[in-house]
Coordinates of C-alpha atoms in Angstrom, one line a residue:
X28 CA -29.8 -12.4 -7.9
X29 CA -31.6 -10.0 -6.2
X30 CA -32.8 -6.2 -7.2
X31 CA -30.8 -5.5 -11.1
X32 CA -31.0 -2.5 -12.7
X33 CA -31.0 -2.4 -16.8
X34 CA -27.8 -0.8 -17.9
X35 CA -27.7 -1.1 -22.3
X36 CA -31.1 -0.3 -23.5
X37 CA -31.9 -3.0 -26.3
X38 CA -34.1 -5.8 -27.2
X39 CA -31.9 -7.7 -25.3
X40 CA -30.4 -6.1 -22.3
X41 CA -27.4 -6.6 -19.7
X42 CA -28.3 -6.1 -15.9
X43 CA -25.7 -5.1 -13.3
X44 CA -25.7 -6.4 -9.5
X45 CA -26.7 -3.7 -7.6
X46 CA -23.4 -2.5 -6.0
X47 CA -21.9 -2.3 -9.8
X48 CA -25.5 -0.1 -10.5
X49 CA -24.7 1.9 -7.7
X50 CA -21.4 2.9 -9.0
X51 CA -22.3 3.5 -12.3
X52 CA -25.2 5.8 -11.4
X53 CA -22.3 7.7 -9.8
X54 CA -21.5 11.0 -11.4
X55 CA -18.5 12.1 -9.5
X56 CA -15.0 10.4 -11.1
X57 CA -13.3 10.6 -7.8
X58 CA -15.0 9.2 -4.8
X59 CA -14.6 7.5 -1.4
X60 CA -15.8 4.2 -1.7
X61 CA -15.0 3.2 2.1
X62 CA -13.0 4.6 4.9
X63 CA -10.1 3.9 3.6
X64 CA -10.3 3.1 -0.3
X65 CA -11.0 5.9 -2.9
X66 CA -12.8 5.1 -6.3
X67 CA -11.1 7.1 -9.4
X68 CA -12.8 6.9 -13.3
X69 CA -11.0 10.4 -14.4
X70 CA -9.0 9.5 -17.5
X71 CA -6.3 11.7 -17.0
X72 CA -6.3 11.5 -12.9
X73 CA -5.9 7.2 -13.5
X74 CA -3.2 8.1 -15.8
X75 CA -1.7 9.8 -13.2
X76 CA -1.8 7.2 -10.9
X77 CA -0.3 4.7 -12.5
X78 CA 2.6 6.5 -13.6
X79 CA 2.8 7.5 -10.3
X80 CA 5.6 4.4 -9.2
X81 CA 5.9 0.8 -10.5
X82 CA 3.2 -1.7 -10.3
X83 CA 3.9 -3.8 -7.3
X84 CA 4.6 -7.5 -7.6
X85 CA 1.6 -8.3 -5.2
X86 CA -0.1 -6.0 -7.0
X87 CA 0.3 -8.6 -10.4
X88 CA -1.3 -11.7 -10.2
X89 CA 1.1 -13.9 -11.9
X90 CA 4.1 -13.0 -9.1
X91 CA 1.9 -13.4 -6.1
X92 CA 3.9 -15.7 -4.0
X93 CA 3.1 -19.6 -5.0
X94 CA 4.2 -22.8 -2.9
X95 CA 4.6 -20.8 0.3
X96 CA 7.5 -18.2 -1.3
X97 CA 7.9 -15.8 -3.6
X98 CA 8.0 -16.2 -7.3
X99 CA 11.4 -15.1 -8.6
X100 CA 11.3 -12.7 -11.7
X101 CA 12.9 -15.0 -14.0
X102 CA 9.9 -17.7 -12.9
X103 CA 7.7 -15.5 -14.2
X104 CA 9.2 -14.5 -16.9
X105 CA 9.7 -18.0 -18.0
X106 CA 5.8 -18.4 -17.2
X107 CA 4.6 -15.6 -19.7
X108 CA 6.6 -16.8 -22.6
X109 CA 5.6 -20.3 -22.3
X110 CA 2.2 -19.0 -22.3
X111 CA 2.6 -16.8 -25.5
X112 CA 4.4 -20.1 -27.2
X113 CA 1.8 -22.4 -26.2
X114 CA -1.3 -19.7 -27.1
X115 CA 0.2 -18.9 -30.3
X116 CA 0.2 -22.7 -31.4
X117 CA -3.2 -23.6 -29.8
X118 CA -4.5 -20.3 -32.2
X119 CA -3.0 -22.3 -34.9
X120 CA -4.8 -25.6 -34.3
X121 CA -8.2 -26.6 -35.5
X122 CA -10.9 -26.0 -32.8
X123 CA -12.9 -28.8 -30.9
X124 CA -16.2 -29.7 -31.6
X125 CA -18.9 -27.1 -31.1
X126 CA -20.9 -29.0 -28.9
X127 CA -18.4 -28.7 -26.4
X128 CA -19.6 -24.5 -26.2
X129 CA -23.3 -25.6 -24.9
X130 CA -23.9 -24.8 -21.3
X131 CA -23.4 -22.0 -19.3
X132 CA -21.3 -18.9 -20.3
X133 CA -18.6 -17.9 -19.6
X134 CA -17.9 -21.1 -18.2
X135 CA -18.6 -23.5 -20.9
X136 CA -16.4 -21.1 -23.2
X137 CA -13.5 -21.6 -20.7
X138 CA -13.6 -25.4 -20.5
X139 CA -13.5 -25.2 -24.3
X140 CA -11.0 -23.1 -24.5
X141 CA -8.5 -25.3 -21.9
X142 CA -9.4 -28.3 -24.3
X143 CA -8.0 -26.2 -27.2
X144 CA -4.8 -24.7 -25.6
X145 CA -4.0 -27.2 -23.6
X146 CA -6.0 -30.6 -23.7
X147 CA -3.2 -32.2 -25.2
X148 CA -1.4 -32.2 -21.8
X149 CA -0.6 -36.1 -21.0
X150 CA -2.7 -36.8 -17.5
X151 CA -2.2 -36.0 -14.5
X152 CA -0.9 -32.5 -15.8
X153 CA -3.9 -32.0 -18.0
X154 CA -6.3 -32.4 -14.5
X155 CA -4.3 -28.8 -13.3
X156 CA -6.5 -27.0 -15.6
X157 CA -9.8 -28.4 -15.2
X158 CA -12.5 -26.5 -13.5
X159 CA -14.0 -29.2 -11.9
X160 CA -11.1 -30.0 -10.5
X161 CA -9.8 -26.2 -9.7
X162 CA -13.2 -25.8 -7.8
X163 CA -12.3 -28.0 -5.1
X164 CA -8.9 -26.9 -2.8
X165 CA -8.9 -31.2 -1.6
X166 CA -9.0 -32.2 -5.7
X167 CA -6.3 -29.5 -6.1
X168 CA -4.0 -30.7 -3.6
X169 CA -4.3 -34.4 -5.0
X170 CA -3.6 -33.6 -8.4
X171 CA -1.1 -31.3 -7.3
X172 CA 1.0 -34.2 -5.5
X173 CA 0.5 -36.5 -8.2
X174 CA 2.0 -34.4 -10.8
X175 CA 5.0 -32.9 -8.4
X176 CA 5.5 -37.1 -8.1
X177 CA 5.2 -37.8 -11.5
X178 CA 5.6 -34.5 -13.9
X179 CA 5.7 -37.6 -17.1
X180 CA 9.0 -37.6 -19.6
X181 CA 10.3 -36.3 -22.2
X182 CA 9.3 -38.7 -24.4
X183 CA 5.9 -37.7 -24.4
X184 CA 4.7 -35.5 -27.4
X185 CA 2.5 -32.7 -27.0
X186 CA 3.1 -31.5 -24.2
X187 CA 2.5 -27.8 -23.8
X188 CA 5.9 -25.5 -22.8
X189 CA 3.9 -24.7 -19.7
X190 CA 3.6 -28.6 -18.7
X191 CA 7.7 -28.8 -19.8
X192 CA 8.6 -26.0 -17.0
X193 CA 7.1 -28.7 -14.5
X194 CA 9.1 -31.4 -15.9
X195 CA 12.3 -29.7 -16.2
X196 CA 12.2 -28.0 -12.3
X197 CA 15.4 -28.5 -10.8
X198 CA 14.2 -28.9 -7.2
X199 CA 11.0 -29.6 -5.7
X200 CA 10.3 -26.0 -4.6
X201 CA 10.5 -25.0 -8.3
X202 CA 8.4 -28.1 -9.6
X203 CA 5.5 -27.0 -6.8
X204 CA 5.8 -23.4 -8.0
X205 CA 5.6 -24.5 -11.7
X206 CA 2.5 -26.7 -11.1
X207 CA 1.3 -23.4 -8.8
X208 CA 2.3 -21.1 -12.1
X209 CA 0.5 -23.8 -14.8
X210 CA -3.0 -23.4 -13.1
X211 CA -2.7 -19.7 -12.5
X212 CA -1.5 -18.8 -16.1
X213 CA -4.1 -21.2 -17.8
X214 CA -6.8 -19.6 -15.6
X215 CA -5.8 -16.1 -16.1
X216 CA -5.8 -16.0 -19.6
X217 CA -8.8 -19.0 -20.4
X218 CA -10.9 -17.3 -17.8
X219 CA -10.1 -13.3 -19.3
X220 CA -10.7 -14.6 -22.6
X221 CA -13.9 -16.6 -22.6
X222 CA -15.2 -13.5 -20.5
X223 CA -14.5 -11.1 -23.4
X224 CA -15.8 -13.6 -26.0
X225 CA -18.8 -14.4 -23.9
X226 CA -19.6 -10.4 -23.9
X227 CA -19.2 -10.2 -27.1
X228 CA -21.8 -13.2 -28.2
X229 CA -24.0 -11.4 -26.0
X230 CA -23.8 -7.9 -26.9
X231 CA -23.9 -8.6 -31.1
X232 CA -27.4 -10.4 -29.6
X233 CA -29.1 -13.5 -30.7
X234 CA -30.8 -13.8 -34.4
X235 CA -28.2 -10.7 -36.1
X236 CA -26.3 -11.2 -38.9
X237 CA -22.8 -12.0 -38.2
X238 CA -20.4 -9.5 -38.1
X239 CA -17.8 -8.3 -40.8
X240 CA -14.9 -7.6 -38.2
X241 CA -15.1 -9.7 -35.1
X242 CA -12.1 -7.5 -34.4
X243 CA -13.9 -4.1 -33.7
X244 CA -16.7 -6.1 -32.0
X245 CA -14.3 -7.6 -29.9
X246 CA -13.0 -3.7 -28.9
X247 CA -16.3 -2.0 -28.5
X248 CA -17.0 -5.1 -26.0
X249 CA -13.5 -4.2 -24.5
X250 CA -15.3 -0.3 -24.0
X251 CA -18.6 -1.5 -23.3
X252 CA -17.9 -4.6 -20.8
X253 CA -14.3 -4.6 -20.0
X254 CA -13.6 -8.2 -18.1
X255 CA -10.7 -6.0 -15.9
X256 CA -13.3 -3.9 -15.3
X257 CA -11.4 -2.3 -11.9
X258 CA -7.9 -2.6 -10.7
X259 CA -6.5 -2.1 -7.3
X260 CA -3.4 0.1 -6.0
X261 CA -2.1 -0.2 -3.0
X262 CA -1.6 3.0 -0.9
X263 CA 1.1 4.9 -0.3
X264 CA 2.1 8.5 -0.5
X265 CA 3.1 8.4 -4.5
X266 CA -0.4 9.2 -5.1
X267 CA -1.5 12.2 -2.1
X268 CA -0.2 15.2 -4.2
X269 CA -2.4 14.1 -7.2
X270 CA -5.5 14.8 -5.5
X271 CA -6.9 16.1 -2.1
X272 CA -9.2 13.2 -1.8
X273 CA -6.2 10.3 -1.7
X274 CA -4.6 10.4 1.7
X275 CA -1.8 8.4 2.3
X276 CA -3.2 5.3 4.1
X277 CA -6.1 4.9 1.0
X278 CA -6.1 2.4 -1.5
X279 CA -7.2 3.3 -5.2
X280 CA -9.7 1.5 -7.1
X281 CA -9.3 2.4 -10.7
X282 CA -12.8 1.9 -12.8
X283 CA -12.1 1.8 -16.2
X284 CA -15.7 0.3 -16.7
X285 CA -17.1 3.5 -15.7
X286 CA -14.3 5.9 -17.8
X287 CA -15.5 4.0 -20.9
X288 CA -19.2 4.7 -20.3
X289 CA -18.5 8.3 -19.6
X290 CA -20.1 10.8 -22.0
X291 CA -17.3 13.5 -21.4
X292 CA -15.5 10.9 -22.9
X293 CA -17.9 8.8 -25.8
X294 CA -20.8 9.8 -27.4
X295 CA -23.7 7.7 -26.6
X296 CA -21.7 5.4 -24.3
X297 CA -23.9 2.8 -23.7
X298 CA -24.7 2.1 -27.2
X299 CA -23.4 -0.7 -28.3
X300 CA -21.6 0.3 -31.7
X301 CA -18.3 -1.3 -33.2
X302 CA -18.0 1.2 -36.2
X303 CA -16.3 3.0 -33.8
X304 CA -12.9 1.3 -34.4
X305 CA -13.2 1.3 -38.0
X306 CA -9.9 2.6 -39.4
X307 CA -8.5 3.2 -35.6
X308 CA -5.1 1.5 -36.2
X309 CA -3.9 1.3 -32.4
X310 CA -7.1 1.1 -30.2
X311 CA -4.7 1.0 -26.8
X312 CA -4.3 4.7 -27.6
X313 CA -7.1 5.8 -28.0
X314 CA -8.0 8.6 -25.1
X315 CA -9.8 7.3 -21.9
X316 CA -10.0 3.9 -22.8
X317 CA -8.0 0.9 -21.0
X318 CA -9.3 -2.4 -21.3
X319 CA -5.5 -3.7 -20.2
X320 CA -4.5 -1.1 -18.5
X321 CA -2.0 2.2 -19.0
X322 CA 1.6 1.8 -20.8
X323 CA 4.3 0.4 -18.2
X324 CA 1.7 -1.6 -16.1
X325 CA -0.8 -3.3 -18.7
X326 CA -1.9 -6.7 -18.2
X327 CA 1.1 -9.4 -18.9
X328 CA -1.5 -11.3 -21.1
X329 CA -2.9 -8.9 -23.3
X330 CA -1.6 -9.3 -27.0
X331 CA -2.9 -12.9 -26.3
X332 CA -6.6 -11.9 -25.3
X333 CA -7.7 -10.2 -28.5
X334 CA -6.7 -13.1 -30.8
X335 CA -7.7 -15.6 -28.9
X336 CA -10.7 -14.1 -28.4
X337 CA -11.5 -13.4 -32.2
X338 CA -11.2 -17.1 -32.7
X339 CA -13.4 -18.7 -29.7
X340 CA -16.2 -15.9 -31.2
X341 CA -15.3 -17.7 -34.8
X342 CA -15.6 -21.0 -33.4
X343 CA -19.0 -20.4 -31.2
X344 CA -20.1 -18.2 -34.8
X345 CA -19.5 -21.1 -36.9
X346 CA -21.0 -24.0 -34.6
X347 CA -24.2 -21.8 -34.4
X348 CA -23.8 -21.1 -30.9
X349 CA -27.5 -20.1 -30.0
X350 CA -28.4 -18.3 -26.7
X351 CA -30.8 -20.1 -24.7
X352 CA -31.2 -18.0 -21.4
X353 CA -34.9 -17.9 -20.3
X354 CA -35.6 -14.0 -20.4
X355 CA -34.3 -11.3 -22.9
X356 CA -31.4 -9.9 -20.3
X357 CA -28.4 -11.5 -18.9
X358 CA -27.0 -10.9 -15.2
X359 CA -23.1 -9.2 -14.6
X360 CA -23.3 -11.0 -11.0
X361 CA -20.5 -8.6 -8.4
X362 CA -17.0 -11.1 -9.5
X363 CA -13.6 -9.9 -9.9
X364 CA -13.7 -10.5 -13.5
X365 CA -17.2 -8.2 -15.2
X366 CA -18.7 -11.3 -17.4
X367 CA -22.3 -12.0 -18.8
X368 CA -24.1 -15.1 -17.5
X369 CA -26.2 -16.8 -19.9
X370 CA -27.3 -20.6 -21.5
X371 CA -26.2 -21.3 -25.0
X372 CA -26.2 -24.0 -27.4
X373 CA -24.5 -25.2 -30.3
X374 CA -26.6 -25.9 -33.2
X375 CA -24.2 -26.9 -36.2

């Protein structure tokens, strides 16, 4: 990548593509981004804003239309709860082997994690989540025919609730949308979580001590390198009377990333320090900080993230999980979803 700019002074270091750099080295915390998209880190202005009118269904990955039509509320709904039931009992189970954590972050840690949750998927359902095969729209289509063809019976144990909302579609429309709603869900949340773990390995460094409470190391990373580290608004005039910058035809950009580097809000902000949340009972209230986003529009995921999260970093803690990249920083590459890239091995 070219031209990075160091962003948390330490022995080890994260570097940010240059267009991230560029809008952390910003000091204003409202600004125009583009002709027609403003950029917003003010705590109490992007509170504001999102109180400002509901968050639109495009605006929410999970009801984005799927199959060629819209996703009916209920679909989703249906979709979110089978997700909780099937991440609560993959929490529950032992973890693979170790081994299967070597390669390249985050992406080894979401391959892992798919084994975990939902690996027990009889084939061809078990190919939706894959990311060999989600990397390739013609591998994608395939599998998706196969299993809209044959979604297997009920007479096959562990299958995951998400893999029996294919089976039990009543008409092909909602068997499409289900196999549509499976990858998307198993994505969203492996993808979000093996980010935030990922961070995490990477900010405690290679060669520390473990730490005592993988939970406050898990919400300083949350501050430090949030994985939603922006989120969009669609224009419209709910937001032109909050501020003389926001016309009417502007999207919002809302940077939580730079909020929870701000000093006005956090003393020393880049420094990496997890004592903050000792004794902080709800962390999600804690003034200008939103790693899921404000009350009434937070991510439909997020009291999935921090557990599972707690125990991949257990997992990659206890296999030995050592970091292997070639220089003493890591790269946050320009992606929708702000995660470190590095190598690691398991050595246990």
């Amino acid at each position: 990548m070219a031209e990075m700019a160091p962003a948390i002074p330490r022995s080890h270091s994260v570097v940010f593509a240059p267009r991230i750099q560029e809008l952390l080295d910003r000091d204003e915390k409202v600004f125009r981004i583009d002709p027609a998209k403003v950029g917003v880190s003010d705590s109490r202005l992007m509170a504001e804003i999102v109180a400002a009118r509901p968050v639109l269904a495009t605006e929410r990955s999970v009801y984005k239309p799927a199959a060629g039509a819209e996703i009916p509320h209920d679909s989703a709904t249906r979709t979110i709860r089978a997700l909780g039931q099937d991440a609560m009992a993959g929490i529950r189970k032992p973890p693979p082997p170790a081994r299967g954590m070597s390669g390249s972050w985050p992406y080894a840690g979401t391959s892992y994690l798919r084994r975990w949750l939902f690996g027990a998927d009889p084939l061809p359902v078990s190919l939706l989540s894959k990311r060999g095969i989600t990397r390739s729209d013609t591998l994608s289509r395939l599998v998706d025919q196969v299993v809209s063809a044959f979604p297997g019976g009920a007479e096959q144990d562990g299958r995951t609730a998400l893999a029996g909302l294919i089976r039990d579609a009543a008409d092909p429309l909602e068997r499409r949308q289900a196999i549509a709603m499976y990858r998307r869900a198993t994505a969203t949340l492996c993808d979000g979580v093996a980010a935030l773990a990922g961070n995490a390995l990477w900010l405690t460094g290679p060669g520390r001590e473990r730490p005592e409470n993988l939970t406050t190391v898990l919400w300083e990373t949350l501050r430090l390198l949030p994985p939603a580290w922006m989120l969009y608004r669609k224009g419209g005039t709910a937001y032109t009377a909050l501020h003389p910058e926001i016309r009417a035809e502007d999207d919002v950009a809302l940077f939580p990333l730079l909020m929870h580097r701000h000093p006005d809000y956090w003393p020393d902000p880049t420094e990496f320090r997890p004592q903050r949340w000792d004794g902080v009972a709800d962390p999600e209230r804690t003034p200008a900080f939103m790693p899921f986003g404000y009350e009434g529009a937070r991510c439909w995921a997020k009291h999935l993230v921090v557990p599972l999260a707690e125990r991949l970093l257990t997992a990659a803690l206890d296999g030995r999980i050592a970091i292997r990249s070639p220089r003493q920083d890591a790269e946050v590459p320009l992606r929708s979803l702000l995660s470190v890239r590095f190598e690691a091995r398991a050595t246990a």
